[in-house]
PDB file of C-alpha atoms in Angstrom:
ATOM      1  CA  MET A   1     -62.009  94.249 -20.745  1.00  0.00           C
ATOM      2  CA  ILE A   2     -57.947  95.383 -21.487  1.00  0.00           C
ATOM      3  CA  THR A   3     -56.086  96.615 -18.957  1.00  0.00           C
ATOM      4  CA  LEU A   4     -56.335  99.942 -20.250  1.00  0.00           C
ATOM      5  CA  GLN A   5     -59.973 100.536 -19.862  1.00  0.00           C
ATOM      6  CA  HIS A   6     -59.614  98.898 -16.437  1.00  0.00           C
ATOM      7  CA  SER A   7     -56.987 102.277 -15.659  1.00  0.00           C
ATOM      8  CA  LEU A   8     -59.178 104.472 -16.598  1.00  0.00           C
ATOM      9  CA  ALA A   9     -62.940 102.825 -15.488  1.00  0.00           C
ATOM     10  CA  THR A  10     -60.507 102.599 -11.775  1.00  0.00           C
ATOM     11  CA  LEU A  11     -59.100 106.142 -12.159  1.00  0.00           C
ATOM     12  CA  TYR A  12     -63.335 107.750 -12.801  1.00  0.00           C
ATOM     13  CA  GLY A  13     -64.872 105.908  -9.868  1.00  0.00           C
ATOM     14  CA  LEU A  14     -61.879 107.660  -7.773  1.00  0.00           C
ATOM     15  CA  ARG A  15     -62.562 111.157  -8.907  1.00  0.00           C
ATOM     16  CA  GLY A  16     -60.331 111.773 -11.056  1.00  0.00           C
ATOM     17  CA  ASN A  17     -58.328 110.928  -7.571  1.00  0.00           C
ATOM     18  CA  CYS A  18     -54.521 110.447  -9.213  1.00  0.00           C
ATOM     19  CA  GLU A  19     -53.485 109.732  -5.997  1.00  0.00           C
ATOM     20  CA  GLU A  20     -55.676 107.440  -4.310  1.00  0.00           C
ATOM     21  CA  PHE A  21     -54.773 105.361  -7.629  1.00  0.00           C
ATOM     22  CA  ASP A  22     -50.620 104.400  -7.590  1.00  0.00           C
ATOM     23  CA  LYS A  23     -52.230 102.798  -4.332  1.00  0.00           C
ATOM     24  CA  GLU A  24     -54.422 101.572  -5.881  1.00  0.00           C
ATOM     25  CA  ILE A  25     -53.923 100.699  -9.256  1.00  0.00           C
ATOM     26  CA  PRO A  26     -51.724  97.159  -8.786  1.00  0.00           C
ATOM     27  CA  TYR A  27     -54.411  95.271  -6.973  1.00  0.00           C
ATOM     28  CA  VAL A  28     -56.923  96.504 -10.195  1.00  0.00           C
ATOM     29  CA  LEU A  29     -55.137  95.172 -12.791  1.00  0.00           C
ATOM     30  CA  LEU A  30     -53.434  91.995 -10.899  1.00  0.00           C
ATOM     31  CA  PRO A  31     -56.413  89.548 -12.203  1.00  0.00           C
ATOM     32  CA  ASP A  32     -54.849  89.709 -15.396  1.00  0.00           C
ATOM     33  CA  ALA A  33     -51.121  90.667 -14.555  1.00  0.00           C
ATOM     34  CA  ILE A  34     -51.463  87.308 -12.632  1.00  0.00           C
ATOM     35  CA  ARG A  35     -52.036  85.267 -15.575  1.00  0.00           C
ATOM     36  CA  LYS A  36     -48.398  85.768 -17.030  1.00  0.00           C
ATOM     37  CA  TYR A  37     -47.643  82.760 -14.518  1.00  0.00           C
ATOM     38  CA  CYS A  38     -50.919  80.504 -13.813  1.00  0.00           C
ATOM     39  CA  GLY A  39     -51.764  80.953 -16.505  1.00  0.00           C
ATOM     40  CA  PRO A  40     -55.700  80.007 -17.583  1.00  0.00           C
ATOM     41  CA  ARG A  41     -57.958  82.601 -16.418  1.00  0.00           C
ATOM     42  CA  GLN A  42     -60.729  80.681 -15.190  1.00  0.00           C
ATOM     43  CA  TYR A  43     -57.758  80.604 -11.572  1.00  0.00           C
ATOM     44  CA  THR A  44     -58.462  84.606 -11.230  1.00  0.00           C
ATOM     45  CA  HIS A  45     -61.500  85.533 -12.839  1.00  0.00           C
ATOM     46  CA  PHE A  46     -63.357  83.019 -10.200  1.00  0.00           C
ATOM     47  CA  GLU A  47     -64.923  81.402 -13.894  1.00  0.00           C
ATOM     48  CA  GLU A  48     -68.028  78.671 -14.013  1.00  0.00           C
ATOM     49  CA  ALA A  49     -67.387  75.513 -15.624  1.00  0.00           C
ATOM     50  CA  SER A  50     -68.619  75.143 -18.975  1.00  0.00           C
ATOM     51  CA  ASP A  51     -71.954  72.417 -17.721  1.00  0.00           C
ATOM     52  CA  LYS A  52     -72.703  75.090 -14.192  1.00  0.00           C
ATOM     53  CA  THR A  53     -72.023  72.361 -11.971  1.00  0.00           C
ATOM     54  CA  ASP A  54     -68.949  73.294 -11.154  1.00  0.00           C
ATOM     55  CA  ILE A  55     -66.601  77.559 -11.036  1.00  0.00           C
ATOM     56  CA  SER A  56     -62.929  77.599 -10.188  1.00  0.00           C
ATOM     57  CA  TRP A  57     -61.269  79.728  -7.536  1.00  0.00           C
ATOM     58  CA  TYR A  58     -57.723  81.450  -6.620  1.00  0.00           C
ATOM     59  CA  LYS A  59     -56.160  82.313  -2.598  1.00  0.00           C
ATOM     60  CA  PHE A  60     -54.230  85.629  -4.178  1.00  0.00           C
ATOM     61  CA  PRO A  61     -51.167  85.849  -2.678  1.00  0.00           C
ATOM     62  CA  LYS A  62     -51.238  87.951   0.496  1.00  0.00           C
ATOM     63  CA  THR A  63     -48.528  90.471  -0.865  1.00  0.00           C
ATOM     64  CA  ILE A  64     -47.100  91.449  -3.969  1.00  0.00           C
ATOM     65  CA  LYS A  65     -44.081  92.311  -3.863  1.00  0.00           C
ATOM     66  CA  ASN A  66     -42.282  88.562  -3.830  1.00  0.00           C
ATOM     67  CA  ILE A  67     -45.031  87.671  -6.962  1.00  0.00           C
ATOM     68  CA  GLU A  68     -42.210  86.648  -9.175  1.00  0.00           C
ATOM     69  CA  SER A  69     -42.434  82.965 -10.462  1.00  0.00           C
ATOM     70  CA  LYS A  70     -45.747  79.887 -11.162  1.00  0.00           C
ATOM     71  CA  ASP A  71     -43.523  78.103  -8.109  1.00  0.00           C
ATOM     72  CA  GLU A  72     -44.945  81.209  -6.548  1.00  0.00           C
ATOM     73  CA  ALA A  73     -47.941  81.969  -7.919  1.00  0.00           C
ATOM     74  CA  LEU A  74     -49.201  78.472  -7.957  1.00  0.00           C
ATOM     75  CA  ASP A  75     -48.296  78.287  -4.302  1.00  0.00           C
ATOM     76  CA  THR A  76     -51.519  78.254  -2.825  1.00  0.00           C
ATOM     77  CA  ASP A  77     -55.658  76.680  -2.428  1.00  0.00           C
ATOM     78  CA  LEU A  78     -56.549  77.677  -5.984  1.00  0.00           C
ATOM     79  CA  HIS A  79     -59.224  75.012  -8.438  1.00  0.00           C
ATOM     80  CA  LEU A  80     -59.736  74.487 -11.933  1.00  0.00           C
ATOM     81  CA  ALA A  81     -63.009  73.733 -12.640  1.00  0.00           C
ATOM     82  CA  ASN A  82     -63.397  72.250 -16.261  1.00  0.00           C
ATOM     83  CA  CYS A  83     -63.905  74.419 -18.973  1.00  0.00           C
ATOM     84  CA  VAL A  84     -63.914  73.880 -22.681  1.00  0.00           C
ATOM     85  CA  PRO A  85     -60.953  76.688 -24.989  1.00  0.00           C
ATOM     86  CA  ALA A  86     -63.644  79.387 -25.565  1.00  0.00           C
ATOM     87  CA  ALA A  87     -62.831  82.740 -27.718  1.00  0.00           C
ATOM     88  CA  ILE A  88     -65.225  84.252 -25.043  1.00  0.00           C
ATOM     89  CA  GLY A  89     -65.053  83.173 -21.699  1.00  0.00           C
ATOM     90  CA  GLU A  90     -67.424  82.122 -19.037  1.00  0.00           C
ATOM     91  CA  GLN A  91     -69.789  84.024 -16.128  1.00  0.00           C
ATOM     92  CA  THR A  92     -67.193  85.169 -13.708  1.00  0.00           C
ATOM     93  CA  HIS A  93     -68.674  84.573  -9.996  1.00  0.00           C
ATOM     94  CA  ILE A  94     -67.645  87.817  -7.707  1.00  0.00           C
ATOM     95  CA  GLU A  95     -68.705  86.180  -4.795  1.00  0.00           C
ATOM     96  CA  GLU A  96     -66.571  82.934  -4.736  1.00  0.00           C
ATOM     97  CA  PHE A  97     -64.077  85.127  -4.953  1.00  0.00           C
ATOM     98  CA  GLU A  98     -65.409  86.985  -1.461  1.00  0.00           C
ATOM     99  CA  ALA A  99     -65.544  83.380  -0.144  1.00  0.00           C
ATOM    100  CA  HIS A 100     -61.305  82.702  -1.083  1.00  0.00           C
ATOM    101  CA  ASN A 101     -59.839  85.304  -0.189  1.00  0.00           C
ATOM    102  CA  GLN A 102     -61.146  87.037   3.076  1.00  0.00           C
ATOM    103  CA  HIS A 103     -56.911  87.407   4.003  1.00  0.00           C
ATOM    104  CA  LEU A 104     -56.061  90.041   2.265  1.00  0.00           C
ATOM    105  CA  SER A 105     -56.228  93.805   3.223  1.00  0.00           C
ATOM    106  CA  PRO A 106     -58.749  95.964   2.000  1.00  0.00           C
ATOM    107  CA  GLU A 107     -56.890  97.781  -0.154  1.00  0.00           C
ATOM    108  CA  TYR A 108     -55.647  94.909  -2.314  1.00  0.00           C
ATOM    109  CA  TYR A 109     -59.578  93.087  -1.368  1.00  0.00           C
ATOM    110  CA  ALA A 110     -61.145  95.927  -2.819  1.00  0.00           C
ATOM    111  CA  GLY A 111     -58.664  96.465  -6.104  1.00  0.00           C
ATOM    112  CA  VAL A 112     -59.151  92.574  -6.723  1.00  0.00           C
ATOM    113  CA  LYS A 113     -62.866  93.482  -6.884  1.00  0.00           C
ATOM    114  CA  LYS A 114     -63.420  96.428  -9.200  1.00  0.00           C
ATOM    115  CA  HIS A 115     -61.219  94.277 -11.918  1.00  0.00           C
ATOM    116  CA  LEU A 116     -63.725  90.969 -11.050  1.00  0.00           C
ATOM    117  CA  THR A 117     -67.108  94.225 -11.035  1.00  0.00           C
ATOM    118  CA  GLN A 118     -66.068  95.605 -13.380  1.00  0.00           C
ATOM    119  CA  ASP A 119     -65.009  92.659 -15.600  1.00  0.00           C
ATOM    120  CA  CYS A 120     -68.261  91.293 -14.802  1.00  0.00           C
ATOM    121  CA  ILE A 121     -70.038  94.457 -16.694  1.00  0.00           C
ATOM    122  CA  PHE A 122     -67.859  94.849 -19.188  1.00  0.00           C
ATOM    123  CA  ASP A 123     -68.566  90.476 -19.981  1.00  0.00           C
ATOM    124  CA  GLU A 124     -72.111  91.170 -19.860  1.00  0.00           C
ATOM    125  CA  PHE A 125     -72.365  93.941 -22.252  1.00  0.00           C
ATOM    126  CA  ILE A 126     -70.121  92.443 -25.046  1.00  0.00           C
ATOM    127  CA  ARG A 127     -72.318  89.100 -24.437  1.00  0.00           C
ATOM    128  CA  GLN A 128     -75.307  91.433 -25.477  1.00  0.00           C
ATOM    129  CA  GLN A 129     -74.296  92.665 -29.266  1.00  0.00           C
ATOM    130  CA  ILE A 130     -72.287  88.790 -29.891  1.00  0.00           C
ATOM    131  CA  ASP A 131     -74.320  85.574 -30.608  1.00  0.00           C
ATOM    132  CA  CYS A 132     -72.354  82.576 -27.959  1.00  0.00           C
ATOM    133  CA  SER A 133     -74.492  80.080 -28.036  1.00  0.00           C
ATOM    134  CA  LYS A 134     -72.120  78.582 -30.579  1.00  0.00           C
ATOM    135  CA  LYS A 135     -69.167  79.289 -29.028  1.00  0.00           C
ATOM    136  CA  TYR A 136     -67.722  75.341 -28.648  1.00  0.00           C
ATOM    137  CA  GLU A 137     -68.259  75.018 -31.996  1.00  0.00           C
ATOM    138  CA  ASP A 138     -66.140  78.271 -32.534  1.00  0.00           C
ATOM    139  CA  LYS A 139     -69.145  79.921 -34.152  1.00  0.00           C
ATOM    140  CA  TYR A 140     -70.557  83.757 -33.625  1.00  0.00           C
ATOM    141  CA  THR A 141     -72.025  86.204 -34.920  1.00  0.00           C
ATOM    142  CA  PHE A 142     -71.685  89.806 -34.974  1.00  0.00           C
ATOM    143  CA  LYS A 143     -74.740  92.154 -36.993  1.00  0.00           C
ATOM    144  CA  GLY A 144     -75.409  89.520 -38.851  1.00  0.00           C
ATOM    145  CA  THR A 145     -71.615  87.854 -39.636  1.00  0.00           C
ATOM    146  CA  GLU A 146     -70.368  84.607 -38.266  1.00  0.00           C
ATOM    147  CA  TYR A 147     -67.290  84.536 -37.389  1.00  0.00           C
ATOM    148  CA  ASP A 148     -64.645  82.357 -35.447  1.00  0.00           C
ATOM    149  CA  GLY A 149     -62.732  82.944 -32.062  1.00  0.00           C
ATOM    150  CA  LYS A 150     -60.070  84.716 -33.995  1.00  0.00           C
ATOM    151  CA  GLY A 151     -62.087  86.666 -36.445  1.00  0.00           C
ATOM    152  CA  ILE A 152     -63.886  87.565 -32.944  1.00  0.00           C
ATOM    153  CA  ARG A 153     -61.307  89.026 -31.098  1.00  0.00           C
ATOM    154  CA  LYS A 154     -60.482  91.423 -33.036  1.00  0.00           C
ATOM    155  CA  VAL A 155     -63.874  92.525 -33.172  1.00  0.00           C
ATOM    156  CA  ILE A 156     -63.718  92.674 -29.154  1.00  0.00           C
ATOM    157  CA  GLY A 157     -60.495  94.190 -29.783  1.00  0.00           C
ATOM    158  CA  ASP A 158     -62.201  96.900 -31.855  1.00  0.00           C
ATOM    159  CA  ILE A 159     -64.225  97.108 -28.915  1.00  0.00           C
ATOM    160  CA  GLU A 160     -62.254  97.455 -26.355  1.00  0.00           C
ATOM    161  CA  ASN A 161     -60.044  99.894 -28.802  1.00  0.00           C
ATOM    162  CA  GLN A 162     -63.226 102.351 -28.747  1.00  0.00           C
ATOM    163  CA  GLY A 163     -64.523 102.042 -25.162  1.00  0.00           C
ATOM    164  CA  LEU A 164     -60.932 103.351 -24.327  1.00  0.00           C
ATOM    165  CA  TYR A 165     -61.170 106.270 -26.283  1.00  0.00           C
ATOM    166  CA  ILE A 166     -64.384 106.745 -24.880  1.00  0.00           C
ATOM    167  CA  LEU A 167     -63.035 106.554 -21.531  1.00  0.00           C
ATOM    168  CA  ALA A 168     -60.603 109.184 -22.225  1.00  0.00           C
ATOM    169  CA  TYR A 169     -62.626 111.746 -23.832  1.00  0.00           C
ATOM    170  CA  MET A 170     -64.862 111.207 -19.801  1.00  0.00           C
ATOM    171  CA  MET A 171     -61.860 111.149 -18.350  1.00  0.00           C
ATOM    172  CA  ASP A 172     -61.004 114.964 -19.783  1.00  0.00           C
ATOM    173  CA  LYS A 173     -64.236 116.173 -19.995  1.00  0.00           C
ATOM    174  CA  SER A 174     -65.386 115.968 -16.216  1.00  0.00           C
ATOM    175  CA  TYR A 175     -62.508 116.189 -14.866  1.00  0.00           C
ATOM    176  CA  GLY A 176     -59.463 117.313 -17.205  1.00  0.00           C
ATOM    177  CA  ILE A 177     -56.929 114.752 -16.901  1.00  0.00           C
ATOM    178  CA  THR A 178     -55.782 113.647 -20.408  1.00  0.00           C
ATOM    179  CA  THR A 179     -54.577 109.750 -20.101  1.00  0.00           C
ATOM    180  CA  ASN A 180     -52.208 109.566 -22.949  1.00  0.00           C
ATOM    181  CA  GLN A 181     -49.782 107.013 -23.047  1.00  0.00           C
ATOM    182  CA  GLU A 182     -47.173 109.896 -21.697  1.00  0.00           C
ATOM    183  CA  TRP A 183     -49.812 109.222 -18.263  1.00  0.00           C
ATOM    184  CA  PHE A 184     -50.444 105.529 -18.535  1.00  0.00           C
ATOM    185  CA  ASP A 185     -46.437 105.452 -18.283  1.00  0.00           C
ATOM    186  CA  ARG A 186     -46.291 107.984 -15.175  1.00  0.00           C
ATOM    187  CA  HIS A 187     -49.520 107.090 -13.358  1.00  0.00           C
ATOM    188  CA  VAL A 188     -49.220 102.859 -14.297  1.00  0.00           C
ATOM    189  CA  LYS A 189     -46.296 102.282 -15.431  1.00  0.00           C
ATOM    190  CA  ASP A 190     -43.930 103.769 -12.412  1.00  0.00           C
ATOM    191  CA  VAL A 191     -46.870 102.763 -10.071  1.00  0.00           C
ATOM    192  CA  LEU A 192     -46.321  98.570 -11.576  1.00  0.00           C
ATOM    193  CA  ASP A 193     -42.499  98.928 -11.352  1.00  0.00           C
ATOM    194  CA  ARG A 194     -42.321  99.309  -7.605  1.00  0.00           C
ATOM    195  CA  GLU A 195     -44.526  97.407  -7.179  1.00  0.00           C
ATOM    196  CA  TYR A 196     -44.742  93.978  -8.861  1.00  0.00           C
ATOM    197  CA  SER A 197     -41.320  92.735  -8.979  1.00  0.00           C
ATOM    198  CA  ALA A 198     -39.613  93.149 -12.372  1.00  0.00           C
ATOM    199  CA  ASP A 199     -40.453  90.266 -13.930  1.00  0.00           C
ATOM    200  CA  LEU A 200     -44.462  91.102 -12.839  1.00  0.00           C
ATOM    201  CA  ALA A 201     -44.743  94.307 -13.930  1.00  0.00           C
ATOM    202  CA  GLU A 202     -42.400  93.887 -16.983  1.00  0.00           C
ATOM    203  CA  GLY A 203     -44.641  92.049 -17.795  1.00  0.00           C
ATOM    204  CA  THR A 204     -47.813  93.873 -17.563  1.00  0.00           C
ATOM    205  CA  TYR A 205     -47.477  96.545 -19.208  1.00  0.00           C
ATOM    206  CA  LYS A 206     -45.994  95.514 -21.810  1.00  0.00           C
ATOM    207  CA  TYR A 207     -49.275  95.072 -22.920  1.00  0.00           C
ATOM    208  CA  MET A 208     -50.480  98.499 -21.881  1.00  0.00           C
ATOM    209  CA  HIS A 209     -50.163 100.310 -25.128  1.00  0.00           C
ATOM    210  CA  ILE A 210     -52.228 102.538 -26.386  1.00  0.00           C
ATOM    211  CA  PRO A 211     -52.977 102.128 -30.633  1.00  0.00           C
ATOM    212  CA  GLU A 212     -51.088 105.173 -32.269  1.00  0.00           C
ATOM    213  CA  GLU A 213     -54.371 106.728 -33.840  1.00  0.00           C
ATOM    214  CA  ILE A 214     -56.135 106.496 -30.465  1.00  0.00           C
ATOM    215  CA  ASN A 215     -53.206 108.166 -28.323  1.00  0.00           C
ATOM    216  CA  LYS A 216     -53.246 110.661 -30.926  1.00  0.00           C
ATOM    217  CA  ARG A 217     -56.278 111.665 -31.129  1.00  0.00           C
ATOM    218  CA  ILE A 218     -55.931 111.853 -26.522  1.00  0.00           C
ATOM    219  CA  THR A 219     -53.468 113.448 -26.882  1.00  0.00           C
ATOM    220  CA  GLU A 220     -55.346 116.579 -29.062  1.00  0.00           C
ATOM    221  CA  LYS A 221     -58.314 116.079 -27.373  1.00  0.00           C
ATOM    222  CA  ASP A 222     -59.734 115.815 -31.048  1.00  0.00           C
ATOM    223  CA  TRP A 223     -63.729 113.775 -29.628  1.00  0.00           C
ATOM    224  CA  SER A 224     -64.640 114.286 -32.903  1.00  0.00           C
ATOM    225  CA  HIS A 225     -64.856 109.835 -33.537  1.00  0.00           C
ATOM    226  CA  LEU A 226     -66.707 108.968 -30.727  1.00  0.00           C
ATOM    227  CA  ASN A 227     -70.082 108.239 -33.542  1.00  0.00           C
ATOM    228  CA  GLU A 228     -67.266 106.376 -35.036  1.00  0.00           C
ATOM    229  CA  GLY A 229     -66.532 103.235 -32.957  1.00  0.00           C
ATOM    230  CA  ILE A 230     -68.964  99.830 -33.978  1.00  0.00           C
ATOM    231  CA  LEU A 231     -71.018  99.952 -31.776  1.00  0.00           C
ATOM    232  CA  PRO A 232     -73.252 102.686 -30.116  1.00  0.00           C
ATOM    233  CA  LEU A 233     -72.506 106.001 -28.442  1.00  0.00           C
ATOM    234  CA  SER A 234     -74.651 105.718 -26.396  1.00  0.00           C
ATOM    235  CA  GLU A 235     -74.654 102.029 -25.333  1.00  0.00           C
ATOM    236  CA  TYR A 236     -70.956 102.540 -24.014  1.00  0.00           C
ATOM    237  CA  MET A 237     -71.944 105.401 -22.119  1.00  0.00           C
ATOM    238  CA  GLU A 238     -74.877 102.868 -21.183  1.00  0.00           C
ATOM    239  CA  MET A 239     -72.354  99.673 -19.471  1.00  0.00           C
ATOM    240  CA  TYR A 240     -69.672 102.277 -18.880  1.00  0.00           C
ATOM    241  CA  LYS A 241     -72.908 104.282 -16.215  1.00  0.00           C
ATOM    242  CA  GLU A 242     -73.136 101.347 -14.238  1.00  0.00           C
ATOM    243  CA  VAL A 243     -69.129  99.961 -14.072  1.00  0.00           C
ATOM    244  CA  ILE A 244     -68.534 103.662 -12.525  1.00  0.00           C
ATOM    245  CA  THR A 245     -71.723 103.045 -10.010  1.00  0.00           C
ATOM    246  CA  GLU A 246     -70.408  99.697  -8.213  1.00  0.00           C
ATOM    247  CA  MET A 247     -67.062 101.615  -8.032  1.00  0.00           C
ATOM    248  CA  PRO A 248     -67.660 103.355  -4.604  1.00  0.00           C
ATOM    249  CA  LYS A 249     -69.827 101.298  -3.211  1.00  0.00           C
ATOM    250  CA  ILE A 250     -67.177  98.547  -3.214  1.00  0.00           C
ATOM    251  CA  ASP A 251     -64.927 102.210  -1.672  1.00  0.00           C
ATOM    252  CA  MET A 252     -67.334 102.046   1.073  1.00  0.00           C
ATOM    253  CA  GLU A 253     -66.397  98.221   1.984  1.00  0.00           C
ATOM    254  CA  LYS A 254     -63.130  98.854   2.411  1.00  0.00           C
ATOM    255  CA  SER A 255     -63.711 101.635   4.277  1.00  0.00           C
ATOM    256  CA  GLU A 256     -65.623  99.319   6.511  1.00  0.00           C
ATOM    257  CA  ARG A 257     -63.566  96.701   6.507  1.00  0.00           C
ATOM    258  CA  GLU A 258     -60.364  98.884   7.096  1.00  0.00           C
ATOM    259  CA  SER A 259     -62.982 100.464  10.371  1.00  0.00           C
ATOM    260  CA  GLU A 260     -63.169  96.917  11.566  1.00  0.00           C
ATOM    261  CA  ILE A 261     -59.505  96.270  11.305  1.00  0.00           C
ATOM    262  CA  LYS A 262     -58.227  99.369  13.459  1.00  0.00           C
ATOM    263  CA  ASN A 263     -61.670  98.886  15.707  1.00  0.00           C
ATOM    264  CA  SER A 264     -60.202  95.444  16.183  1.00  0.00           C
ATOM    265  CA  GLU A 265     -56.740  95.791  17.329  1.00  0.00           C
ATOM    266  CA  LYS A 266     -57.990  98.577  19.339  1.00  0.00           C
ATOM    267  CA  ALA A 267     -59.836  96.142  21.673  1.00  0.00           C
ATOM    268  CA  LYS A 268     -56.979  93.628  21.392  1.00  0.00           C
ATOM    269  CA  SER A 269     -54.426  96.971  22.772  1.00  0.00           C
ATOM    270  CA  ASN A 270     -57.149  97.954  24.845  1.00  0.00           C
ATOM    271  CA  THR A 271     -57.504  94.141  26.209  1.00  0.00           C
ATOM    272  CA  MET A 272     -53.666  93.624  26.859  1.00  0.00           C
ATOM    273  CA  ALA A 273     -53.105  96.796  28.660  1.00  0.00           C
ATOM    274  CA  GLU A 274     -55.773  95.909  30.882  1.00  0.00           C
ATOM    275  CA  GLY A 275     -53.107  93.714  32.050  1.00  0.00           C
ATOM    276  CA  PRO A 276     -54.199  90.275  34.023  1.00  0.00           C
ATOM    277  CA  GLU A 277     -54.907  90.743  37.120  1.00  0.00           C
ATOM    278  CA  ASN A 278     -57.153  93.566  35.967  1.00  0.00           C
ATOM    279  CA  ARG A 279     -59.870  90.947  34.312  1.00  0.00           C
TER     280      ARG A 279
END
C-alpha cells in the first residue's frame, strides 16, 4: 500500500477528522518513511523469513524529531531475518511489532500499528490477485499472464493508483473532503515538515505525488472511472471495508493505553504526596 493510500485509509477510519489525522499521520507513515535510512522493508514491517523460520523486527526510536541519518535510525535494537529478494515481500507479523515497541507513546504506537494493519490486509488482497508461488524464480501470474518482477510491480502500481482514486471517492461521498494534491500538501506535507527532520520530511513526501489524471478526476469530483480499474470495484470495496473495520479497534486500544498511563501517573503522584511517614 502506497503512502497516499495509507493516509486516506487512516483519515477514513477517523471519520474525516482532519485534526486527529494531523496528529497521527507522522506515525502512520513512519514505517515507510524511515526506510530512507534503515533500508530493508523487512525491519520496519516485521516480515517473516523466506523459509518462515524467523521474523525481522525493529525497535522504533522513542521520538521522531531527531531521526535524520542512517546512524540514528540504526542506533536501536533490530534484527533482520533471511529473505530471498522478490518483488512481493513476505508476511508481516504485527505481534512482533508489539513485542518490541511497548516503549512508544500511545499515539505513536497506534499510528505504526495502523500502518502495519493496513499493509497486512492490502498485501493479502494482492496475494489473492497474483500467483506468487514462483516469486523466488522472479515469475508471477496475473489474470493468466506471466510477469517478471519489474512487470508485476507495474501491475501493482496500477492497482494502488486505482485504489487511491477509490479511497478519494469514499472520502468525498462520506465526508465531503476533496483529497487532491492540494489537500495532501496542506494536511500531510505541512505536518511532516513540522514533525520530521527536514531531510526525512522531504524524502517521504517526494513519493506522495498523485498521478496527474487521477488528481484531475479527484479535484473535479469525476467518479465515472470507478469501474475502469484492472480489478473489480467490488473487490476494492470489500478490502477497504476490512481495513476501516480494524482502525477503530486500534483507536480503542490507544485510549486504553492512555488511561493506563494516566492512572499510573496519578497513583505515583498520590504515593509521593503521602510522604514516607504516612506509608
